[in-house]
Short mmCIF file of C-alpha atoms in Angstrom, two decimals:
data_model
loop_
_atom_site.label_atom_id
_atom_site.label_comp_id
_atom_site.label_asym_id
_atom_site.label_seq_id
_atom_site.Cartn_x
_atom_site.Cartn_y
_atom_site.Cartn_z
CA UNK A 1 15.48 0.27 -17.77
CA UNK A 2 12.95 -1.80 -15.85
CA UNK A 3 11.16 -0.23 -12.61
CA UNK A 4 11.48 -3.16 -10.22
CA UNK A 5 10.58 -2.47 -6.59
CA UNK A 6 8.75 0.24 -4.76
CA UNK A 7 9.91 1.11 -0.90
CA UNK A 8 7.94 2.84 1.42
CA UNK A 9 9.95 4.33 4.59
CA UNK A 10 8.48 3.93 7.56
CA UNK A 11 9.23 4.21 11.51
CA UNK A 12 7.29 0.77 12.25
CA UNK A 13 8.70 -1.94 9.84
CA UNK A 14 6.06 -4.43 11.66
CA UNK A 15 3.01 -2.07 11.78
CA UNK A 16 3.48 -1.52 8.10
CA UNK A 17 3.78 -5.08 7.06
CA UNK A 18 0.86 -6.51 8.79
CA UNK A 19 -1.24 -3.84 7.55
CA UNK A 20 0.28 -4.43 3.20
CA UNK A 21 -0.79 -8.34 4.01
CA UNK A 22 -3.89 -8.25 5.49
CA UNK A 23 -4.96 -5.50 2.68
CA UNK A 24 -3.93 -7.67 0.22
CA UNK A 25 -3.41 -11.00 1.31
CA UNK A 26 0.29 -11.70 0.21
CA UNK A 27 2.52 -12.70 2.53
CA UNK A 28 6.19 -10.65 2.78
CA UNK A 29 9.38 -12.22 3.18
CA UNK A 30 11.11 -10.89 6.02
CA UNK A 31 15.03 -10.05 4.76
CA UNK A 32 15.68 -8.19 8.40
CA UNK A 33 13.81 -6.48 11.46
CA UNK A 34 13.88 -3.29 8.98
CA UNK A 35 13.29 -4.10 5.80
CA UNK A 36 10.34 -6.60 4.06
CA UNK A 37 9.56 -7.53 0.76
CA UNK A 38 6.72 -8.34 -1.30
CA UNK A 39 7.44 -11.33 -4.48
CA UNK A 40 4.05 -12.35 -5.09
CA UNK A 41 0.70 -11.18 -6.39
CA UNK A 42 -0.95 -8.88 -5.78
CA UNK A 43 2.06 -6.71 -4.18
CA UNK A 44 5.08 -7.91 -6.29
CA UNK A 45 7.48 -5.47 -6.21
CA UNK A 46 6.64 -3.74 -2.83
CA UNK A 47 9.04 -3.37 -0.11
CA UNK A 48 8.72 -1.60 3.12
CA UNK A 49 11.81 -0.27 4.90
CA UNK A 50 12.76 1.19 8.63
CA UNK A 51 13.81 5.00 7.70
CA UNK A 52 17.39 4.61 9.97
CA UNK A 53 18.75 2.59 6.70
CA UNK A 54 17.67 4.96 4.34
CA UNK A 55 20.94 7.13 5.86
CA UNK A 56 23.09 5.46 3.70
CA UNK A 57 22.20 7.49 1.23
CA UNK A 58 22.70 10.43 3.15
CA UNK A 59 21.33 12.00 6.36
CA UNK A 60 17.61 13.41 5.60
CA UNK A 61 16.83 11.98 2.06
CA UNK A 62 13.62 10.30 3.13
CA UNK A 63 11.31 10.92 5.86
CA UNK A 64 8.99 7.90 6.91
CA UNK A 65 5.12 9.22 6.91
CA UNK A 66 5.75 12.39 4.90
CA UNK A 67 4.66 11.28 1.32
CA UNK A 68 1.82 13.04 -0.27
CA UNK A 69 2.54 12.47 -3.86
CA UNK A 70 2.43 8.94 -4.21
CA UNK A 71 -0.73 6.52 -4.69
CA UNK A 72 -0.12 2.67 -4.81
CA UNK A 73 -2.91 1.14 -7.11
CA UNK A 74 -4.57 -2.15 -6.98
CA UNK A 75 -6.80 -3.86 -9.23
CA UNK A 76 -9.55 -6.69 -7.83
CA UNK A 77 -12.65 -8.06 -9.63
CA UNK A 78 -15.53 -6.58 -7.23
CA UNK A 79 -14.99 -3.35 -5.24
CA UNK A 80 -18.09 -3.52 -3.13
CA UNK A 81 -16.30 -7.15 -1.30
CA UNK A 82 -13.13 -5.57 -0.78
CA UNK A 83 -14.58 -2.11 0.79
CA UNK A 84 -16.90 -4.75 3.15
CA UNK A 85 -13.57 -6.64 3.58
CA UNK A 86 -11.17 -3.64 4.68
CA UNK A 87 -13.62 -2.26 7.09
CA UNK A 88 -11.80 -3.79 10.03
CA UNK A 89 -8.26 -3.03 8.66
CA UNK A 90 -8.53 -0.05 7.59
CA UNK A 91 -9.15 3.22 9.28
CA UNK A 92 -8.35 6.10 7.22
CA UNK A 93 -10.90 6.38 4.93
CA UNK A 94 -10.94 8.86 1.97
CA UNK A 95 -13.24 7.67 -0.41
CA UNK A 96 -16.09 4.99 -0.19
CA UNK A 97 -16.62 3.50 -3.19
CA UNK A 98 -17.62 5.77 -6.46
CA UNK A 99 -17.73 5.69 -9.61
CA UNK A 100 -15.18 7.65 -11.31
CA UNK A 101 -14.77 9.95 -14.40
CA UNK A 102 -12.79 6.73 -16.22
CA UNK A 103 -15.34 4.32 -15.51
CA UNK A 104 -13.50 2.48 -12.58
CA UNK A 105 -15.34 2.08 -10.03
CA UNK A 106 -12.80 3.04 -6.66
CA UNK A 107 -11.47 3.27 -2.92
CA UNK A 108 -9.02 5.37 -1.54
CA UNK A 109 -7.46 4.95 1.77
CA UNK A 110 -4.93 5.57 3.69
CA UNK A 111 -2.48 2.92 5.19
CA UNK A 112 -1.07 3.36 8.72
CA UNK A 113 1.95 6.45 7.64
CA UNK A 114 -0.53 8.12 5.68
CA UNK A 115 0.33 6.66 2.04
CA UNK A 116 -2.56 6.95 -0.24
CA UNK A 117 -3.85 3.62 -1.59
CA UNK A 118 -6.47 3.41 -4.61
CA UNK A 119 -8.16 0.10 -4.99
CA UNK A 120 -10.16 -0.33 -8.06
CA UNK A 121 -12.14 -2.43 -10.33
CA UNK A 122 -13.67 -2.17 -13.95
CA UNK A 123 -17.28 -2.94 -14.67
#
């Protein structure tokens, strides 16, 4: 078994997209109006998708903006850049950069439905 694609629901296909490639600068290939995907670094394996076709699996199985177990990681070289570099993108803030217990030095934000994203780098 290989874990091949992560899907966030959302309400706002577009909102959602701009905001995954200007926070990582990748560019998505559009399949439809409601549903993007991500095949190249640093967001391989992302996809972002309108919550109306999520019905096919039945009525009420996801619900866009309601996650609050799920963090989406990244990895870059120098933290301190990318927090100066995300200040006009982003606007949920939950942690400024910190060291952590691990030795990673972190920021945590939150994209525009409220999914937790942790971007980190190694010393």
């Amino acid at each position: 078994m290989t874990l091949k694609q992560t899907r966030l629901v959302t309400n706002d296909v577009a909102k959602l997209t701009r905001f995954y490639e200007s926070v990582s600068q990748a560019k998505a290939e559009i399949l439809s109006s409601g549903y993007v995907q991500f095949h190249n670094e640093p967001c391989d394996g992302l996809a972002i998708v309108e919550q109306a076709s999520t019905e096919a699996y039945g009525a009420g199985v996801a619900e866009a903006g309601a996650n609050r177990s799920v963090i989406l990681d990244f990895e870059v070289t120098d933290i301190d850049a990318e927090y100066e570099r995300l200040q006009g993108i982003v606007s949920d803030w939950v942690m400024a950069p910190k060291l952590m217990p691990w030795g990673a030095r972190a920021i945590v934000f939150r994209d525009p439905d409220g999914n937790l994203v942790n971007i980190y780098a190694h010393p």
